[in-house]
CSV table of C-alpha atoms and ligand atoms in Angstrom, one decimal:
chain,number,residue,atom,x,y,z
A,100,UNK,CA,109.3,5.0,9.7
A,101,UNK,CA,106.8,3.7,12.7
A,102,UNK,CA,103.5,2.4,12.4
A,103,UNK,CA,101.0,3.2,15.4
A,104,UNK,CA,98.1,1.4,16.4
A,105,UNK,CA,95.3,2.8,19.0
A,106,UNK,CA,92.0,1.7,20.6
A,107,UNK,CA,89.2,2.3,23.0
A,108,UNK,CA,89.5,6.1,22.7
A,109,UNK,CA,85.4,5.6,23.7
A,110,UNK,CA,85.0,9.0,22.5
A,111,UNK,CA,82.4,11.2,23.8
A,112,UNK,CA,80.9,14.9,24.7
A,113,UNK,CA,81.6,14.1,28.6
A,114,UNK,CA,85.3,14.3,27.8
A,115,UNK,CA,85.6,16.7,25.5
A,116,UNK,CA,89.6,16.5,26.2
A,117,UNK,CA,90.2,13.8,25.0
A,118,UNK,CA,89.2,14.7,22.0
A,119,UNK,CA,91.3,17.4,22.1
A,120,UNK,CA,94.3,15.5,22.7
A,121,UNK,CA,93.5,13.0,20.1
A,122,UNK,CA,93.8,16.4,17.4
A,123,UNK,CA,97.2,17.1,19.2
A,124,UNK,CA,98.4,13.0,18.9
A,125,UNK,CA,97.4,13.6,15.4
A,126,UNK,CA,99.0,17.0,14.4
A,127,UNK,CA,102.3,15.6,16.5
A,128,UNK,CA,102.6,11.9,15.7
A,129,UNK,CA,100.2,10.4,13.8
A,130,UNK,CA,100.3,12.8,10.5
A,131,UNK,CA,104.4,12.0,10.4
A,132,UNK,CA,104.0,8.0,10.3
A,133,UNK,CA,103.9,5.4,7.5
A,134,UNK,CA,99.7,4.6,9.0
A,135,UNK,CA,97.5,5.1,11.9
A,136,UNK,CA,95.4,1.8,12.8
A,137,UNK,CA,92.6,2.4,15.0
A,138,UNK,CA,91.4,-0.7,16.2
A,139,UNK,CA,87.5,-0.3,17.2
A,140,UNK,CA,85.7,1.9,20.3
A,141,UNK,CA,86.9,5.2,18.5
A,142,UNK,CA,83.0,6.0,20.2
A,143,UNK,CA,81.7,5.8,23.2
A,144,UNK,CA,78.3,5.2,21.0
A,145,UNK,CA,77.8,5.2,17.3
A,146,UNK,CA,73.7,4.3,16.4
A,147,UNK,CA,74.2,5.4,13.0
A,148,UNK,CA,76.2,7.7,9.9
A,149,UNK,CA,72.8,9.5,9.4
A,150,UNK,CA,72.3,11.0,13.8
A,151,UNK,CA,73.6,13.8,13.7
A,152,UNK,CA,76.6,13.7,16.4
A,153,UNK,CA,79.0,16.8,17.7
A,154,UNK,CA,81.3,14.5,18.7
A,155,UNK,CA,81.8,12.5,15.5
A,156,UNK,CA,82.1,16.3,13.8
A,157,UNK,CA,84.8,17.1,16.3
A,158,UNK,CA,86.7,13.8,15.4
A,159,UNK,CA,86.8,14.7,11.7
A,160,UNK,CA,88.2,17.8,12.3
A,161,UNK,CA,90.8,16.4,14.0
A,162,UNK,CA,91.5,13.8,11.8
A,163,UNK,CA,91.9,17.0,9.1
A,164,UNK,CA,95.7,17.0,9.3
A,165,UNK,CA,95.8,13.5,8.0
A,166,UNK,CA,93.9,13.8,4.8
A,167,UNK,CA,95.5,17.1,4.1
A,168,UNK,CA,98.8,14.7,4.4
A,169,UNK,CA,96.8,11.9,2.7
A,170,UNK,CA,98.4,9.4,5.6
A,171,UNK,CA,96.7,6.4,5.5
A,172,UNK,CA,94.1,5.4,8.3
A,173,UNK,CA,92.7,2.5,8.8
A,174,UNK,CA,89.7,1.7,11.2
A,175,UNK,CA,88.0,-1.8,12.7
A,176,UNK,CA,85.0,-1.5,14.6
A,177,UNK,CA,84.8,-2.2,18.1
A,178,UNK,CA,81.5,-3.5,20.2
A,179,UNK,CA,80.5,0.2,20.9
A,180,UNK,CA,80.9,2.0,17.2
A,181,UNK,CA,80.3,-1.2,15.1
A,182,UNK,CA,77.3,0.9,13.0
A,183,UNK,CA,79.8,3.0,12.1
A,184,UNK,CA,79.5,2.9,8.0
A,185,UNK,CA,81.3,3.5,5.0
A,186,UNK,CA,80.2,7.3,4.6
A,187,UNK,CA,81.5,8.3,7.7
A,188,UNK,CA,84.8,6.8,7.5
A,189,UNK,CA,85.1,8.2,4.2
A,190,UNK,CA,84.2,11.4,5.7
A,191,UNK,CA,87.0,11.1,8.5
A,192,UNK,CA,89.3,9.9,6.0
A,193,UNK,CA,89.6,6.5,7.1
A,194,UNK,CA,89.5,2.9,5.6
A,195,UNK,CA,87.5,0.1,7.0
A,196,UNK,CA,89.3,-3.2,7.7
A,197,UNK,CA,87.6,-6.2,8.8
A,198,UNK,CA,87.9,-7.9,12.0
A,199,UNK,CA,90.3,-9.7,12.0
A,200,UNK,CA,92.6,-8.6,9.6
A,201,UNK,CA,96.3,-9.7,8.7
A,202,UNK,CA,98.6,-6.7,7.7
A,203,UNK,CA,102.2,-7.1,6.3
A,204,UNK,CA,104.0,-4.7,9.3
A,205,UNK,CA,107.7,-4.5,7.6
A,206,UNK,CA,107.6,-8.0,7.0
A,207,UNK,CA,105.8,-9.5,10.2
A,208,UNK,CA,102.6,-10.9,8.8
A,209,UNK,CA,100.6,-9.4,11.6
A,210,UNK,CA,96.9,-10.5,13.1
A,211,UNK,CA,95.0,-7.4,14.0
A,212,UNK,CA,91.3,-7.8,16.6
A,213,UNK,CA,89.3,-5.3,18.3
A,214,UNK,CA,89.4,-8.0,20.8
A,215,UNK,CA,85.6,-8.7,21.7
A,216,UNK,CA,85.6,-12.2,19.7
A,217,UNK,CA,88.3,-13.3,22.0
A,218,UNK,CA,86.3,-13.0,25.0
A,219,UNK,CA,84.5,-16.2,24.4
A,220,UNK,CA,83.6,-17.2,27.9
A,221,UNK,CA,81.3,-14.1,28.0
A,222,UNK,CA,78.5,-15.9,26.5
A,223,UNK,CA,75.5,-13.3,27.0
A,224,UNK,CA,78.0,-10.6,25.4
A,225,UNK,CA,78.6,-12.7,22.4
A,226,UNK,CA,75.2,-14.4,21.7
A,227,UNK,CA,74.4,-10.4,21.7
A,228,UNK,CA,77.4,-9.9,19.1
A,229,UNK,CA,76.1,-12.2,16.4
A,230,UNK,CA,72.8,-11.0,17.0
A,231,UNK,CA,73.5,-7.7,16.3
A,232,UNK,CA,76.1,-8.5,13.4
A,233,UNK,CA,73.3,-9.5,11.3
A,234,UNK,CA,72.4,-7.6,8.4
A,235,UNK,CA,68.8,-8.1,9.4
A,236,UNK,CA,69.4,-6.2,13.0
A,237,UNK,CA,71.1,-3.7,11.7
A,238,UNK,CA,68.8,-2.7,8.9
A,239,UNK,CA,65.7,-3.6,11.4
A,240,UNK,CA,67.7,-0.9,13.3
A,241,UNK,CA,68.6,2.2,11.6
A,242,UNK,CA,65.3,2.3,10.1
A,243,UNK,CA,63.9,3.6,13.8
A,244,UNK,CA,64.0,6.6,14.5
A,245,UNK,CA,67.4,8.8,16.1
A,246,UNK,CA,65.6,9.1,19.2
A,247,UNK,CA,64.6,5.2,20.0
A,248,UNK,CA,68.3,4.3,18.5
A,249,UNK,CA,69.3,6.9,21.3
A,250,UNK,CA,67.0,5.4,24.0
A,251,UNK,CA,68.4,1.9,22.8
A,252,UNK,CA,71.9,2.7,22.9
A,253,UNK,CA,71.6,4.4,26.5
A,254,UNK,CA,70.1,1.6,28.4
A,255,UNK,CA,72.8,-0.9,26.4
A,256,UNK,CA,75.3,1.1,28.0
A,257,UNK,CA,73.7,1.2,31.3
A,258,UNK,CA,73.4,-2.7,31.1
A,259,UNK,CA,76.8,-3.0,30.0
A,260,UNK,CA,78.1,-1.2,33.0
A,261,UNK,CA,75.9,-3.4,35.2
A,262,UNK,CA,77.9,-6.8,33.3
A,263,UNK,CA,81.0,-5.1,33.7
A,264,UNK,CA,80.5,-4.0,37.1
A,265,UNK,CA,79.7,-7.3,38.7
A,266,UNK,CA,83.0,-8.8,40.1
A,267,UNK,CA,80.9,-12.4,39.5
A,268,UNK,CA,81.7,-11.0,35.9
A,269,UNK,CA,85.2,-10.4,36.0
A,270,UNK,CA,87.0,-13.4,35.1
A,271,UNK,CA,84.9,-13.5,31.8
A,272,UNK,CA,85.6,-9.5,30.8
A,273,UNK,CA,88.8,-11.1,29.5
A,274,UNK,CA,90.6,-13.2,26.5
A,275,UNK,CA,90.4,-16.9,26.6
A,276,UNK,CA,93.8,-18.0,26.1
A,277,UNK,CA,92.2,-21.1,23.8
A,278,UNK,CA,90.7,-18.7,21.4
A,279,UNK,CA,93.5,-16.2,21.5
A,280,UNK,CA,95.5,-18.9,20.3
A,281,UNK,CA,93.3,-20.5,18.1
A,282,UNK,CA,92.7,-16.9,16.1
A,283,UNK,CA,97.2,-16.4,15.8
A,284,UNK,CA,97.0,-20.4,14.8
A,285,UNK,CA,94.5,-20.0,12.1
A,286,UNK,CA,96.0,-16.8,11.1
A,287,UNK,CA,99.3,-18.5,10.6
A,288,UNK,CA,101.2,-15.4,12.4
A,289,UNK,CA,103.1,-14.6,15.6
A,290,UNK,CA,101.9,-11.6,16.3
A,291,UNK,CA,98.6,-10.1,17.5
A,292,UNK,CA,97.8,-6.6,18.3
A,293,UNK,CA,94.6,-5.7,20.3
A,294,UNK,CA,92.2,-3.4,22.5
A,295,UNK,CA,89.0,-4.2,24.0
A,296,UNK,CA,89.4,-5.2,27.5
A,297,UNK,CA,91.6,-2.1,28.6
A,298,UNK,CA,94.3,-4.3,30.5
A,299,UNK,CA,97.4,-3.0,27.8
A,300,UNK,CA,100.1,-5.5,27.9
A,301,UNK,CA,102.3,-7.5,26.8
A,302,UNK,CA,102.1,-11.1,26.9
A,303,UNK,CA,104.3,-13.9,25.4
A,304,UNK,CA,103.0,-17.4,24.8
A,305,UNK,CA,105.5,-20.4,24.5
A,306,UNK,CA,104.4,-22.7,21.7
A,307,UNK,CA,106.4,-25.4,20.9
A,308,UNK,CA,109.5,-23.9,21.0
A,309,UNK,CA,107.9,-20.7,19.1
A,310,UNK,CA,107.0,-17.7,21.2
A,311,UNK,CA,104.0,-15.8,20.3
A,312,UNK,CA,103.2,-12.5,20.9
A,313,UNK,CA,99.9,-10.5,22.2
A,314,UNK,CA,100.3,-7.1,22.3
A,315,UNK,CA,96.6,-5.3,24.3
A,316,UNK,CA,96.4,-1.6,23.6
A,317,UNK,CA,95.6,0.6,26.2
A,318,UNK,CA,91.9,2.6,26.3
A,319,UNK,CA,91.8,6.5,26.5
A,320,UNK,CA,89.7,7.3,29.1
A,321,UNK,CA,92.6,9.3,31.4
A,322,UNK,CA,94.7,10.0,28.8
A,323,UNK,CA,96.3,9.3,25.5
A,324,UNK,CA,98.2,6.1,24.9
A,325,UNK,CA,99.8,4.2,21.6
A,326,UNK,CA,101.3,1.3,20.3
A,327,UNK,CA,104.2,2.4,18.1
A,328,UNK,CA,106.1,-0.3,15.8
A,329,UNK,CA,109.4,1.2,14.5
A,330,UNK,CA,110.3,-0.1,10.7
A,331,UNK,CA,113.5,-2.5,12.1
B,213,LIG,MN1,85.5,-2.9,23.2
């Protein structure tokens, strides 16, 4: 009886590997526990269900395994794969859940991010986030064409890695403790499980008298990694 949680796999043709050793987590681990969370930057990219993508077809034939099992996944978007739509989930097998969600994990109501709302003293990142969010962007953008969502999505990336890159940056690429604790408070829970900013840890916060817990997931770029909560 476990429960495992994942993020940040960033996906993508470049590491076709990892892809590979997501099918084996799958066929091994994943398609023998109670539910598989995957909490957002499944992809590198996503700029729409309709683009055709090799890498998205590869992911639902790894996911294969679980819907022959019908194990129950769920996935959050991240701030790389948040077009990612109902009809490719379904596809893949896999339920959307909001961000942020609170799931009952064998009795420990449990607060569940991709992380990026948390990172509130990034202020160009998140004024881009609610942009973006909008159902008028989003409709305003899948109605261009593959190839300008392409070009879009490319220099995007190359930006990000510019933001990400500058040291002047770095302090910011992280939580803010006051809106990490503001989300568990408003949540009413104890626990919170997330990815996004690829430090995995875990980190314990003393509140009076209470001690809260902030579990970060690990990303996938060199090689697999999990969170897995045994039923107690
Ligand atoms: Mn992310």
């Amino acid at each position: 009886m476990t429960t495992l949680f994942i993020s940040d796999l960033h996906l993508d043709l470049v590491r076709p590997e990892i892809i590979e050793l997501f099918s084996k987590f799958v066929r091994e681990e994943a398609v023998h526990a109670d539910a598989l969370y995957i909490l957002g930057d499944l992809f590198e990219a996503w700029i729409g269900d309709d683009a055709e993508d090799e890498t998205g077809r590869r992911f639902v034939e790894a996911m294969r395994p679980m819907r022959e099992a019908q194990r129950p996944c769920f996935y959050m978007h991240g701030n790389r794969d948040f077009l990612l739509g109902e009809r490719f989930a379904k596809e893949a097998g896999m339920t959307l859940l909001p961000d942020p969600s609170v799931i009952d994990l064998y009795g420990t109501p449990t607060l569940l991010m991709h992380g990026d709302t948390l990172c509130t003293d990034d202020v160009e990142y998140q004024a881009f986030r609610k942009l973006s969010r909008s159902p008028e962007w989003q409709r305003a953008f899948l109605s261009k064409s593959v190839e300008e969502r392409q070009a879009f999505a490319n220099q995007a990336r190359q930006e990000s890695k510019k933001h990400t890159g500058d040291t002047a940056n770095e302090g910011i690429m992280d939580v803010n403790q006051g809106a990490v604790e503001q989300a568990m408070r408003s949540a009413k829970v104890d626990r919170l499980i997330h990815g996004h900013t690829h430090r995995p840890a875990t980190h314990e916060i003393k509140r009076n008298g209470e001690i809260l817990k902030r579990l970060v997931l690990a990303d996938w770029y060199q090689h697999p990694s999990r969170l897995c909560i045994l039923k107690p």
